[in-house]
Coordinates of C-alpha atoms in Angstrom, one line a residue:
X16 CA 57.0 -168.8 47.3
X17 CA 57.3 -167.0 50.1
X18 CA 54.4 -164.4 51.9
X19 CA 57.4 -161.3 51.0
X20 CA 56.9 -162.7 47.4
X21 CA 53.4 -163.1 47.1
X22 CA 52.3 -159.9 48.9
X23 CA 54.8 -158.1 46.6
X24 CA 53.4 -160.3 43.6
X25 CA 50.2 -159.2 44.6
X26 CA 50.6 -155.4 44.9
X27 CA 51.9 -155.7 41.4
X28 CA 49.0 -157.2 40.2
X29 CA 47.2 -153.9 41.2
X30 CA 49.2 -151.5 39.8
X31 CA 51.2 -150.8 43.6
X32 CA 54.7 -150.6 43.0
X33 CA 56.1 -151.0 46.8
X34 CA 59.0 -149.1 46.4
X35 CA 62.7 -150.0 47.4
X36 CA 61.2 -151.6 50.8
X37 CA 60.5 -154.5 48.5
X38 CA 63.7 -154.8 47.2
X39 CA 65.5 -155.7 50.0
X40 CA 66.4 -159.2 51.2
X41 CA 64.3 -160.7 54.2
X42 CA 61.1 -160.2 55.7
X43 CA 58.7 -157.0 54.1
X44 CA 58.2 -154.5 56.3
X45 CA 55.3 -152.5 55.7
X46 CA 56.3 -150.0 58.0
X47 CA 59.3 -149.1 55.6
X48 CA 56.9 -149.2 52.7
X49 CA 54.8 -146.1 54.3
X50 CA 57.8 -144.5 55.6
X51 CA 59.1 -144.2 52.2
X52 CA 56.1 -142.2 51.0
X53 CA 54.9 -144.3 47.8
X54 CA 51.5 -145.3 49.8
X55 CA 49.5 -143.5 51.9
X56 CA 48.6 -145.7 55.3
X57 CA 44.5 -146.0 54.2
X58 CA 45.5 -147.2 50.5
X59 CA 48.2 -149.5 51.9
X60 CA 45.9 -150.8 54.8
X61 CA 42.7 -152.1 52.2
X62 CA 45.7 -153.4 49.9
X63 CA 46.8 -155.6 53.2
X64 CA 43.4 -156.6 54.2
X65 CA 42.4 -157.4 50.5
X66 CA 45.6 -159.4 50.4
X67 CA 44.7 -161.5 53.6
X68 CA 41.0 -161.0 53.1
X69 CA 40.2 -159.2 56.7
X70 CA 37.8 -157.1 57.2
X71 CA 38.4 -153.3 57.0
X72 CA 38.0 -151.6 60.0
X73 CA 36.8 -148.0 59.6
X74 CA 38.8 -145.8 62.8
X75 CA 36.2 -143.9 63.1
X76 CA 33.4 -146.5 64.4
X77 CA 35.8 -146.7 67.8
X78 CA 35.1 -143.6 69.2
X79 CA 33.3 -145.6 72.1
X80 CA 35.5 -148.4 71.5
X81 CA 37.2 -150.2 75.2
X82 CA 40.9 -151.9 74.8
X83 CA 41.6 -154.5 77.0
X84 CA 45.2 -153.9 77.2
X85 CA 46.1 -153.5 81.1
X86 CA 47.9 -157.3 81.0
X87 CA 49.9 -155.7 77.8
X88 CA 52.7 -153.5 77.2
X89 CA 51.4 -150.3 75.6
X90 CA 55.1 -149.5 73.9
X91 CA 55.0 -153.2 72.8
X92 CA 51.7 -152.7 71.2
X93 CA 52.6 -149.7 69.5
X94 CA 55.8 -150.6 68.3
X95 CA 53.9 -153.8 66.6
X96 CA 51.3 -151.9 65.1
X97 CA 48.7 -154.2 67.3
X98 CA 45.8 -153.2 69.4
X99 CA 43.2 -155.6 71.2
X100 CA 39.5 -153.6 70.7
X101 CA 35.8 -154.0 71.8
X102 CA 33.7 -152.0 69.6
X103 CA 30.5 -153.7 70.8
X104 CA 30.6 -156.8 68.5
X105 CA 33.3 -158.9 71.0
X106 CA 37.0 -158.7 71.1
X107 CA 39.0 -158.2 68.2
X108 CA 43.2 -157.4 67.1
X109 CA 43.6 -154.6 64.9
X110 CA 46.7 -155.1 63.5
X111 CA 48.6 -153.5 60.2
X112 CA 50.5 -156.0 59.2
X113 CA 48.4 -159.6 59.5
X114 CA 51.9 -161.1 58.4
X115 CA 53.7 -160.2 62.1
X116 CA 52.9 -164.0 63.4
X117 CA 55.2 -163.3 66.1
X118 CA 54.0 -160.4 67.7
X119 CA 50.1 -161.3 66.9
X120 CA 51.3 -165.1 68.9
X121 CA 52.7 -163.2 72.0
X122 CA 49.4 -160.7 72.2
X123 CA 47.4 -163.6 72.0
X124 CA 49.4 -165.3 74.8
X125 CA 48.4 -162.4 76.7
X126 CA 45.3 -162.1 76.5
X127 CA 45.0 -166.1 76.8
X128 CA 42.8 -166.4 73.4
X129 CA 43.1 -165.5 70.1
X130 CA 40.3 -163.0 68.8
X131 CA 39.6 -162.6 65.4
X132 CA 41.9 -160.0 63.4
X133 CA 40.8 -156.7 61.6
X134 CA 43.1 -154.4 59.8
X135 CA 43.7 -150.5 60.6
X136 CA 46.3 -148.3 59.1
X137 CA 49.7 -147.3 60.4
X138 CA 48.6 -143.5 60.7
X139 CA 45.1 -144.5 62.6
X140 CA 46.9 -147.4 64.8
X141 CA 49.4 -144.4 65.5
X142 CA 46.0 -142.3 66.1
X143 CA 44.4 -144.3 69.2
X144 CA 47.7 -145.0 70.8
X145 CA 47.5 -141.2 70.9
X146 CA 44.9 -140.9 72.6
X147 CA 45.4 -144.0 74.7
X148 CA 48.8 -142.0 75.7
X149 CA 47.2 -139.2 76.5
X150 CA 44.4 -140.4 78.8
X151 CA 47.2 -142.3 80.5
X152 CA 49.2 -139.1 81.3
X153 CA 46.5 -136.9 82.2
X154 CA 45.8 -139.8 85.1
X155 CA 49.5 -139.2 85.4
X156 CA 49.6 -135.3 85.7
X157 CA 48.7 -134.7 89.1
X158 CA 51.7 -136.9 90.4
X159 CA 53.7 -133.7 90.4
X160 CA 51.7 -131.3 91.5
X161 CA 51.3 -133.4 94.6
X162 CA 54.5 -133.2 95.6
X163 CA 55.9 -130.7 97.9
X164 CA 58.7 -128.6 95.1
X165 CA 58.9 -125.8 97.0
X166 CA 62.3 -123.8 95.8
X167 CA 65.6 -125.0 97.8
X168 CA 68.0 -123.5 99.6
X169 CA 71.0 -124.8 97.8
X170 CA 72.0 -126.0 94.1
X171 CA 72.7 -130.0 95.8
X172 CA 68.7 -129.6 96.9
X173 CA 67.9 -128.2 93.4
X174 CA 69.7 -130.7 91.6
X175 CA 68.4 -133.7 93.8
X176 CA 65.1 -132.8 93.2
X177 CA 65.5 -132.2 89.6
X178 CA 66.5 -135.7 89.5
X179 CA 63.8 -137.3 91.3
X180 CA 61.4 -139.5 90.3
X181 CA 58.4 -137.2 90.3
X182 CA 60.3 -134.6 87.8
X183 CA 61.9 -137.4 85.8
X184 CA 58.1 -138.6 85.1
X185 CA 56.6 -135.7 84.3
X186 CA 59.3 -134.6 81.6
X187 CA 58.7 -137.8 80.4
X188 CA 55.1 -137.5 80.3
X189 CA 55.5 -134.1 78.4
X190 CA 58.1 -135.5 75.9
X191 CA 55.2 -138.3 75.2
X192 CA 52.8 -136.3 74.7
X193 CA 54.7 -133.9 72.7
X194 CA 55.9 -136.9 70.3
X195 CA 52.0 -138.4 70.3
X196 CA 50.2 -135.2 68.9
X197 CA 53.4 -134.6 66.4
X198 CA 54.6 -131.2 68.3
X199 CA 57.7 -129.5 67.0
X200 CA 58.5 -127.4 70.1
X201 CA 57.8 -127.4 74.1
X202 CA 57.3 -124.2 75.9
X203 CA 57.9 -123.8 80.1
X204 CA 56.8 -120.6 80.8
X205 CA 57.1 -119.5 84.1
X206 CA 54.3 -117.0 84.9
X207 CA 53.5 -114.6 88.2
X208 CA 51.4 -117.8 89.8
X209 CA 51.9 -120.9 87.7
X210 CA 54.4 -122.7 85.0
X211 CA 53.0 -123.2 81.8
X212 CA 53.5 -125.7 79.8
X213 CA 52.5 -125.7 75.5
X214 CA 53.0 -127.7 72.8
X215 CA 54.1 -126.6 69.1
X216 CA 51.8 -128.5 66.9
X217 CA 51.1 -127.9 63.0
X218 CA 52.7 -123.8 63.3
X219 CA 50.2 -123.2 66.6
X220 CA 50.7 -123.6 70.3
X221 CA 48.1 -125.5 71.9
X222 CA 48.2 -125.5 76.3
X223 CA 49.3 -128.8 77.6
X224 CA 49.0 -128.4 81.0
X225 CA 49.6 -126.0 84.5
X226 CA 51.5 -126.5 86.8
X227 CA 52.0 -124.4 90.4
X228 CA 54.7 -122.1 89.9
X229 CA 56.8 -124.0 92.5
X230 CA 56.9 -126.6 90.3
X231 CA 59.3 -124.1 88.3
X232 CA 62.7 -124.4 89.4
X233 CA 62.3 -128.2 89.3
X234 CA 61.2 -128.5 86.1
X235 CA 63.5 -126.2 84.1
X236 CA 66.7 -127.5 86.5
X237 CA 65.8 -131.0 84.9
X238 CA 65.3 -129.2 81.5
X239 CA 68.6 -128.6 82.4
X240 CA 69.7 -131.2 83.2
X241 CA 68.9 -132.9 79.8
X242 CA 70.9 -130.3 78.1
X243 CA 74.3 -130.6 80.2
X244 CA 73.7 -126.8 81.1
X245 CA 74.4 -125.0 84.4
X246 CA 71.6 -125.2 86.6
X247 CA 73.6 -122.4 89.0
X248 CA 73.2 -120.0 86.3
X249 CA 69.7 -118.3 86.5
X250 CA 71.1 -114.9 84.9
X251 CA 72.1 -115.6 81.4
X252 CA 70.3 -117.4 78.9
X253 CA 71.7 -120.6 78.0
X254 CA 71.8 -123.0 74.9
X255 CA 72.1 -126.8 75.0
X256 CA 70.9 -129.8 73.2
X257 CA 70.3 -133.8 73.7
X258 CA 69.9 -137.1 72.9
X259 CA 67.1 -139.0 74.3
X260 CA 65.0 -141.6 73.9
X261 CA 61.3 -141.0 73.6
X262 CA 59.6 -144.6 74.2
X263 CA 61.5 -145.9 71.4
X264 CA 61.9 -143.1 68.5
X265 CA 65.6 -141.6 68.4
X266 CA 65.3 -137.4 69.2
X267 CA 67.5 -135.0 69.5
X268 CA 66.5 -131.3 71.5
X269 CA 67.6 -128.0 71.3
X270 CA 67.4 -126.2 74.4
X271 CA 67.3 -122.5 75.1
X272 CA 66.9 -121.1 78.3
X273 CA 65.9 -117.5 78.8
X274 CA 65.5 -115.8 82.6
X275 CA 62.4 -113.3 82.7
X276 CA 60.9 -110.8 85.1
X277 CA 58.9 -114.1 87.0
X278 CA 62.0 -116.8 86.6
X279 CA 63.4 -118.9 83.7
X280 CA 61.6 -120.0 80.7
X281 CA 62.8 -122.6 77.9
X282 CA 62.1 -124.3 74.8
X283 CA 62.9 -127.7 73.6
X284 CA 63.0 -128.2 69.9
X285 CA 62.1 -131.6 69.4
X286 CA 64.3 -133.3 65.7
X287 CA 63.4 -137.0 65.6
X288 CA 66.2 -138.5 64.4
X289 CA 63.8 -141.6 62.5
X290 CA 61.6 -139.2 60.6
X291 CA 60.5 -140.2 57.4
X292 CA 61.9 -138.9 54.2
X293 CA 59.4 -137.6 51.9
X294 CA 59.5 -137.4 47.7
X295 CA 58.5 -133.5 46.6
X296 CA 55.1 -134.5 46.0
X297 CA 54.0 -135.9 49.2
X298 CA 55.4 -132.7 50.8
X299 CA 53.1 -130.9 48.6
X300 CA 55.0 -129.6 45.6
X301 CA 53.4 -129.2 42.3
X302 CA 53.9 -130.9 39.0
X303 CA 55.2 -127.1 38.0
X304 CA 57.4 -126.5 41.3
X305 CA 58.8 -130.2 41.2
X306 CA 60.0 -129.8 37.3
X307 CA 61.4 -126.6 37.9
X308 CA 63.4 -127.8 41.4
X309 CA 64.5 -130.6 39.5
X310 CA 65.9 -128.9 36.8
X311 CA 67.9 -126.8 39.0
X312 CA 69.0 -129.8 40.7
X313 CA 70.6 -131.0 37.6
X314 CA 72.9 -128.2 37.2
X315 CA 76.5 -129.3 37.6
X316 CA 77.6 -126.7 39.8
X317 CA 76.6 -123.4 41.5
X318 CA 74.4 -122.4 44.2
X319 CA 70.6 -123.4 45.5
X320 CA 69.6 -121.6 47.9
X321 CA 66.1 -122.5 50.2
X322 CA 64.6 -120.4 52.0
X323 CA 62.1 -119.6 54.4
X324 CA 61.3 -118.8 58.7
X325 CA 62.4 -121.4 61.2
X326 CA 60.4 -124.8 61.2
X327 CA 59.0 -124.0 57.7
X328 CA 60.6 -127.2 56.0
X329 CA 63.9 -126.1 54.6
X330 CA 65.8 -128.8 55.9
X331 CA 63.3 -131.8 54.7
X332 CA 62.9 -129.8 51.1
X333 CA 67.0 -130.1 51.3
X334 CA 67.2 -133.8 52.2
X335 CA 64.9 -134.9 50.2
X336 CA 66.9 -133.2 47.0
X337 CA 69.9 -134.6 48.8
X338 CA 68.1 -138.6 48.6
X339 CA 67.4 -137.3 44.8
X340 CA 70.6 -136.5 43.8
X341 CA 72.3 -139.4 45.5
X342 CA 74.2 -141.9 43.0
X343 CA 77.3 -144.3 43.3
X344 CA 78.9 -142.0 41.3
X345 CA 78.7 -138.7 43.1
X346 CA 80.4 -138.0 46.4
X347 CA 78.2 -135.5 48.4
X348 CA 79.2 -134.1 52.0
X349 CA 77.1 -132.2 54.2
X350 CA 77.6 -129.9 57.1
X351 CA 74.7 -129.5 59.6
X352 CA 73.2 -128.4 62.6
X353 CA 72.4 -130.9 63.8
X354 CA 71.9 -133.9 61.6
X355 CA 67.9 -134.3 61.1
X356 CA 68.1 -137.2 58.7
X357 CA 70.8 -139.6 58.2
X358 CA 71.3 -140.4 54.9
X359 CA 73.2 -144.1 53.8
X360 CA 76.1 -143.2 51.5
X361 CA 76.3 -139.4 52.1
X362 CA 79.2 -137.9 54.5
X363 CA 77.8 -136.0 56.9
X364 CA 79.3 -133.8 59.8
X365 CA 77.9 -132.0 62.6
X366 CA 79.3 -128.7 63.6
X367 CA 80.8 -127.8 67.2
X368 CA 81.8 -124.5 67.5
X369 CA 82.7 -125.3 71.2
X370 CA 85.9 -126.9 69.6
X371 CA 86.4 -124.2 66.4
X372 CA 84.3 -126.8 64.4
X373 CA 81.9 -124.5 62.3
X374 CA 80.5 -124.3 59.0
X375 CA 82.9 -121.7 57.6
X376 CA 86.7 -124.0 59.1
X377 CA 83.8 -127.5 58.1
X378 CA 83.1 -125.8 54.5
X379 CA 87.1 -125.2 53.8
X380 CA 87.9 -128.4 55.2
X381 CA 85.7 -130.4 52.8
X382 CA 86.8 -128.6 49.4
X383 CA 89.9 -130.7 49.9
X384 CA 87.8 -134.0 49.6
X385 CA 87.1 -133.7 45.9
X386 CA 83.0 -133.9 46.8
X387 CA 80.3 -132.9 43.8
X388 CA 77.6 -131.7 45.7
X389 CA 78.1 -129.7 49.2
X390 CA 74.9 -129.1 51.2
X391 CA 75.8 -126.4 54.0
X392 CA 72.6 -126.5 56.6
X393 CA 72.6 -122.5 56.6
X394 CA 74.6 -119.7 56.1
X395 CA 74.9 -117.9 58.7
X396 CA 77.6 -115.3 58.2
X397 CA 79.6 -113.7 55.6
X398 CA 82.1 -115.8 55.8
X399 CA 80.4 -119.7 55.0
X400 CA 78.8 -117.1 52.4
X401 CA 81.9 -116.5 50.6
X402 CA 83.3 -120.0 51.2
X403 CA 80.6 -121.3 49.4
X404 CA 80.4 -118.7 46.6
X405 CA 83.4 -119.7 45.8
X406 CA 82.7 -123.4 46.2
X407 CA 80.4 -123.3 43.2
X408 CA 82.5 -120.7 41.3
X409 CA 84.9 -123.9 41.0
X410 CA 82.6 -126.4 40.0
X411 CA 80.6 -127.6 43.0
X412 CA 76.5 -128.0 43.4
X413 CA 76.2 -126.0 46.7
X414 CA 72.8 -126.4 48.3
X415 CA 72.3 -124.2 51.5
X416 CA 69.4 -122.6 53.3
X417 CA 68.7 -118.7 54.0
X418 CA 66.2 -117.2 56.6
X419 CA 64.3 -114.4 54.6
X420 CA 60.3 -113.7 53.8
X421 CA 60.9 -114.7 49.8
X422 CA 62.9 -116.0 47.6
X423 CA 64.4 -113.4 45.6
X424 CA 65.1 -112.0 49.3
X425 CA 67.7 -114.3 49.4
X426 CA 69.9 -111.9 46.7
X427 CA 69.7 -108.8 49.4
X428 CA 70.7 -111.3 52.1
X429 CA 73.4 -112.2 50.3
X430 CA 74.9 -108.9 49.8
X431 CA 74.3 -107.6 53.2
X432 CA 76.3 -110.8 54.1
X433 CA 79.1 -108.8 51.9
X434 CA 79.0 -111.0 48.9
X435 CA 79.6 -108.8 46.1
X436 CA 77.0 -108.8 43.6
X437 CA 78.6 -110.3 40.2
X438 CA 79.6 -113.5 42.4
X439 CA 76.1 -113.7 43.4
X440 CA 74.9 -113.6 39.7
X441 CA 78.0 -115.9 38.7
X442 CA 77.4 -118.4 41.0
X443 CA 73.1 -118.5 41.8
X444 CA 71.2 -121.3 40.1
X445 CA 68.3 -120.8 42.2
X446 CA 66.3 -120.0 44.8
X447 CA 63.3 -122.1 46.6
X448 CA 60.9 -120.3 49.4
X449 CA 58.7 -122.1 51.4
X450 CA 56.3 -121.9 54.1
X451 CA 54.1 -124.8 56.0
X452 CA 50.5 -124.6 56.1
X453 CA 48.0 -126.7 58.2
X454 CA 46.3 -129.4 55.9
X455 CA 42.9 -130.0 56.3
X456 CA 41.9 -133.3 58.2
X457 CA 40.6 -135.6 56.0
X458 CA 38.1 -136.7 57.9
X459 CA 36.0 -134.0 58.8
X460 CA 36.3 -130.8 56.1
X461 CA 33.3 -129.8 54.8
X462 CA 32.5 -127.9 51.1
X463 CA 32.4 -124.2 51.6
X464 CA 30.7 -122.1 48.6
X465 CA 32.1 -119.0 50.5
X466 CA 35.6 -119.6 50.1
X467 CA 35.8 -119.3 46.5
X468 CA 34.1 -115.8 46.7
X469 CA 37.1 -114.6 49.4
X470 CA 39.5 -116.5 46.8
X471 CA 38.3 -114.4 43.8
X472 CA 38.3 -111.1 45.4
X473 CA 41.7 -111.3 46.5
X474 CA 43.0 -112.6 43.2
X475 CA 41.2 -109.8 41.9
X476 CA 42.9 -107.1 44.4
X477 CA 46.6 -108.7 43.7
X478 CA 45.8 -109.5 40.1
X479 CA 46.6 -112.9 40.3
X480 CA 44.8 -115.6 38.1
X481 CA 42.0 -117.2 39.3
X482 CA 42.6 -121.2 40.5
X483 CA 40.9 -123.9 39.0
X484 CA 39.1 -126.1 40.2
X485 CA 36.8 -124.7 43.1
X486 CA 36.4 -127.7 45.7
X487 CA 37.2 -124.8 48.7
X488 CA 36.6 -127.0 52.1
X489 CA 36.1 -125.5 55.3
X490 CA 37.8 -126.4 59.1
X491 CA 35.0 -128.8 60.6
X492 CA 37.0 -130.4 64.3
X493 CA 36.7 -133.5 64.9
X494 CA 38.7 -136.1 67.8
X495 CA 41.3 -137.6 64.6
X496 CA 42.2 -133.8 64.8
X497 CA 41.9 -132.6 68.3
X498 CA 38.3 -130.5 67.2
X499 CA 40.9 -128.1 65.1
X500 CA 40.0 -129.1 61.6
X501 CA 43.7 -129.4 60.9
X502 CA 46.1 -132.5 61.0
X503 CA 49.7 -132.4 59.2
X504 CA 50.7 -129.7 57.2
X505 CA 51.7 -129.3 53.5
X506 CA 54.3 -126.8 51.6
X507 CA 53.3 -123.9 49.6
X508 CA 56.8 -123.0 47.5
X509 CA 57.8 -120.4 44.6
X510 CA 60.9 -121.5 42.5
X511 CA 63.1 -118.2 41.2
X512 CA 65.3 -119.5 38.4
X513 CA 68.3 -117.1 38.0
X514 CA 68.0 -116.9 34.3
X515 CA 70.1 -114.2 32.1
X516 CA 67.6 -111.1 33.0
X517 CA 67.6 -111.8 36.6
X518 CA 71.1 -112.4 36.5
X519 CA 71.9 -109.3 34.7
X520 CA 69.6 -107.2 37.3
X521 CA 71.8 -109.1 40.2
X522 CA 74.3 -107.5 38.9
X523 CA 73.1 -104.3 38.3
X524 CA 72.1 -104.3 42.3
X525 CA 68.5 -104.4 41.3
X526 CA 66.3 -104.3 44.5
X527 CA 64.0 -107.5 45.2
X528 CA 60.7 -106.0 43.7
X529 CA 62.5 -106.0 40.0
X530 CA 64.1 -109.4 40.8
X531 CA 60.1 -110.7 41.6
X532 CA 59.0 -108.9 38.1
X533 CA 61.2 -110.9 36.2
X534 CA 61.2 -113.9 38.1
X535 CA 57.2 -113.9 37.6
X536 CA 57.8 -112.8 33.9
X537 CA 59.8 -116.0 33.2
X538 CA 56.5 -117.9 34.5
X539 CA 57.3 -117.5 38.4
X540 CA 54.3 -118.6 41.0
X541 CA 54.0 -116.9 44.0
X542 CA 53.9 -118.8 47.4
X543 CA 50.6 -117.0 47.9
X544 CA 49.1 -118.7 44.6
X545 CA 50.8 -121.7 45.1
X546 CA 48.7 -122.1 48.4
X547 CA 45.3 -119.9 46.7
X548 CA 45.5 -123.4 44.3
X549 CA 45.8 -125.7 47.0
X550 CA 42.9 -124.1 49.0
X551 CA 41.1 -124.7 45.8
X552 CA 41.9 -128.1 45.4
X553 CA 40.3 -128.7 49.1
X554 CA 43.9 -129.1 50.7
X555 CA 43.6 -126.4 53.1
X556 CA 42.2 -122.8 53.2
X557 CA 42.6 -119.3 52.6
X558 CA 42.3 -118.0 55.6
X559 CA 45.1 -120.7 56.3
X560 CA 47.1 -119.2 53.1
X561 CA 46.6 -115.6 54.5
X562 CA 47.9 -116.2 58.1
X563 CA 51.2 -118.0 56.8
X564 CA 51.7 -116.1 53.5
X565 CA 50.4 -112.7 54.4

């Protein structure tokens, strides 16, 4: 029997089902297995060492750990999941997957011995290479600000120095670090003395680092640069995107470039192209939300609609009804931008209005290619709206995304889009909002009595029922979470179904307050109780609820 069988044999025996990863033909990869969601990295690391009877090792005993790894390759080790450690007792390997003989024989080389081997998860491996990233590049940082980047006289100077090695680095370095704390966006901000430089992580900008503000011109020419935009052009703002290769991890950015009163200023949005698809309940959707989402996803045609502000989700909550709804005997096409997870056995097409290419002429184009289910990244104008109307008026399951504050928003958007209102109620199924929230870090929250005091007031000033099940935690800090009390964030969603009244009151032109007072007397949940019973379930907090959710 081989170790694939016997590990999967003996997951089984514990009640772990592993999940499609186990399915496939040739060696397990227990990366796949946590990147499909099923396990979370501490369950599936004490599974491992139980399987190959290692020791445990607890992450948070290595805070004065050392790691011999200047003979090794640090995007080696972290593409293996391996890490040489000294926490006092000798040298040991952490490793996550005791099975990888390869790499474990080629560390060992290395080091010229072979030290005993303890198991750490994926997530906390991921964790100290972090860190051991970051300590690098902050030895790294003043590289550039060494270097004489006084602004030239001429676009060639610009454009040479842009492309030095100095610049080149310390993009890179940013990029790193902007992929190693799990950052969404990169700000350059050029201010009266210096350039700016902060990081998107979990909703919040954090400061990175400053640089002199002749560093300025450099930096955002090889911004730039990246983005195939004009580097002349210091007037206009400007909008770009790329491909590139963050150690190993896939990403695409999307650039925009804004001049201000003291010089340019941009912002990369950072899409890795490998991220993980989640299941709804790992994303944090309730038993409730998920069973009404999924019954909406059943419906043979018509229109359902997310919605929600930029970087709140939409496009994961769509992909992830995408992976549910995909079966050999459906045909489902999508039209993006960009494509933020690509999907085996779904047709998917990026839009380029540079060549006429947009979701409107995309939309058209695919009605001829008998599809059942269309998924439209947004709709943007009154014209993909009306496409797509129409779409699900003729028996297609149109899923799409809207920016607005709520769900039953999404009917007003509609019709200011010039949509007339019996198509709407014709052709709406549904309508999901969403918004992120920072979950709190596992490691360090604390119980907090107070909490449920705050909670109960303001369900008693919005008279809203009171959550069950008071285990309100508080934001402690500690290094896992970068002293914030926050790491990751979770969904807090409300589910409108357009059932007969709130159809009929579509098309009576209803405004959104009497949408929301049907909706909630059909058994809608808020987004702000949705997250009022995660706050009580220790998840995250109200303050945390209040600041996203108002």
């Amino acid at each position: 029997m081989t170790r694939h069988e016997t590990f999967v044999d003996f997951a089984a025996s514990c009640g772990v089902d592993l999940g499609a990863a186990a399915a496939r033909p040739g060696p397990l990869r227990l990366s796949d297995v946590w990147r499909e969601g099923r396990l979370g990295g501490d369950e599936l690391a004490r599974l491992v060492a139980a399987f190959h009877d290692l020791p445990r090792l607890d992450v948070e005993t290595l805070e004065q750990a050392r790691f011999p790894i200047e003979a090794l390759s640090l995007p080696f080790l972290r593409e293996a999941h391996l890490l040489p450690l000294d926490a006092g007792t000798g040298l040991r390997l952490a490793v996550a997957d005791p099975g990888d003989r390869d790499s474990i024989a080629a560390v060992n080389l290395a080091l010229g011995q072979a030290p005993p081997l303890c198991v750490l998860s994926i997530e906390e491996l991921d964790l100290l290479f972090a860190r051991l990233g970051r300590e690098r590049s902050i030895e790294a940082r003043p590289t550039l600000a060494g270097v004489d980047v006084a602004e030239p006289d001429t676009i060639e100077a610009l454009q040479d120095l842009a492309r030095g090695a100095p610049v080149v680095r310390a993009i890179d370095g940013i990029l790193e670090r902007a992929l190693d704390s799990g950052a969404t966006d990169i700000h350059f901000e050029t201010g009266r003395e210096e350039l700016q430089i902060r990081l998107r992580v979990d909703g919040l900008l954090r400061l990175d680092q400053v640089l002199p503000k002749s560093a300025a011109p450099a930096v955002i020419s090889r911004v730039k640069i990246l983005a195939n935009l004009d580097i002349s052009e210091r007037r206009l703002p400007q909008d770009g995107r790329a491909a590139v290769m963050i150690r190993n991890t896939e990403a695409d950015l999307r650039v925009a470039v804004m001049p201000t009163m003291y010089g340019e200023t941009a912002v990369c949005r950072i899409l890795l192209k490998d991220a993980k698809l989640l299941d709804f309940a790992r994303i944090g959707m309730s038993a409730a939300v998920r069973g009404a989402l999924e019954r909406l996803l059943a419906e043979p045609h018509g229109v359902l609609i997310v919605t929600g502000p930029t970087g709140s989700g939409k496009t994961t909550t769509l992909a992830t009804a995408i992976s549910l709804l995909n079966q050999p005997t459906r045909k489902i096409v999508t039209v993006e931008d960009p494509i933020e997870y690509q999907l085996p056995g779904i047709h998917q097409t990026q839009i380029k209005p540079a060549i006429g290419l947009t979701f409107a002429t995309a939309l058209r184009s695919f009605l001829r290619h008998d599809p059942d289910v269309i998924m439209v990244g947004e709709m943007r104008d009154g014209e993909t709206a009306q496409i797509g109307i129409q779409a699900a008026l003729t028996g297609h399951l149109v899923l799409t995304t809207l920016h607005t504050n709520s769900a039953v928003d999404a009917v007003v958007r509609l019709a200011d889009m010039g949509v007339e209102p019996f198509l709407i109620a014709a052709s709406l199924r549904g309508v999901v909002g969403q918004r992120l929230v920072r979950r709190l870090c596992e490691r360090c929250h604390a119980p907090d009595p107070e909490q449920s005091e705050a909670a109960a007031a303001l369900c008693r000033s919005r008279n809203l029922p009171l959550p069950t099940g008071m285990e309100y935690r508080k934001a402690m800090g500690c290094p896992a979470c970068g002293q914030t009390g926050f790491r990751g964030r979770i969904g807090v969603f409300e589910v409108v179904a357009a059932d007969s009244t709130v159809r009929s009151l579509i098309g009576s032109k209803a405004d959104a307050q009497a949408l929301l007072a049907a909706a909630r007397q059909a058994g809608t949940t808020t987004m702000l109780e949705d997250g009022l019973d995660k706050a009580a379930r220790g998840q995250t907090t109200v303050g945390e609820i209040l600041r996203v959710c108002g």
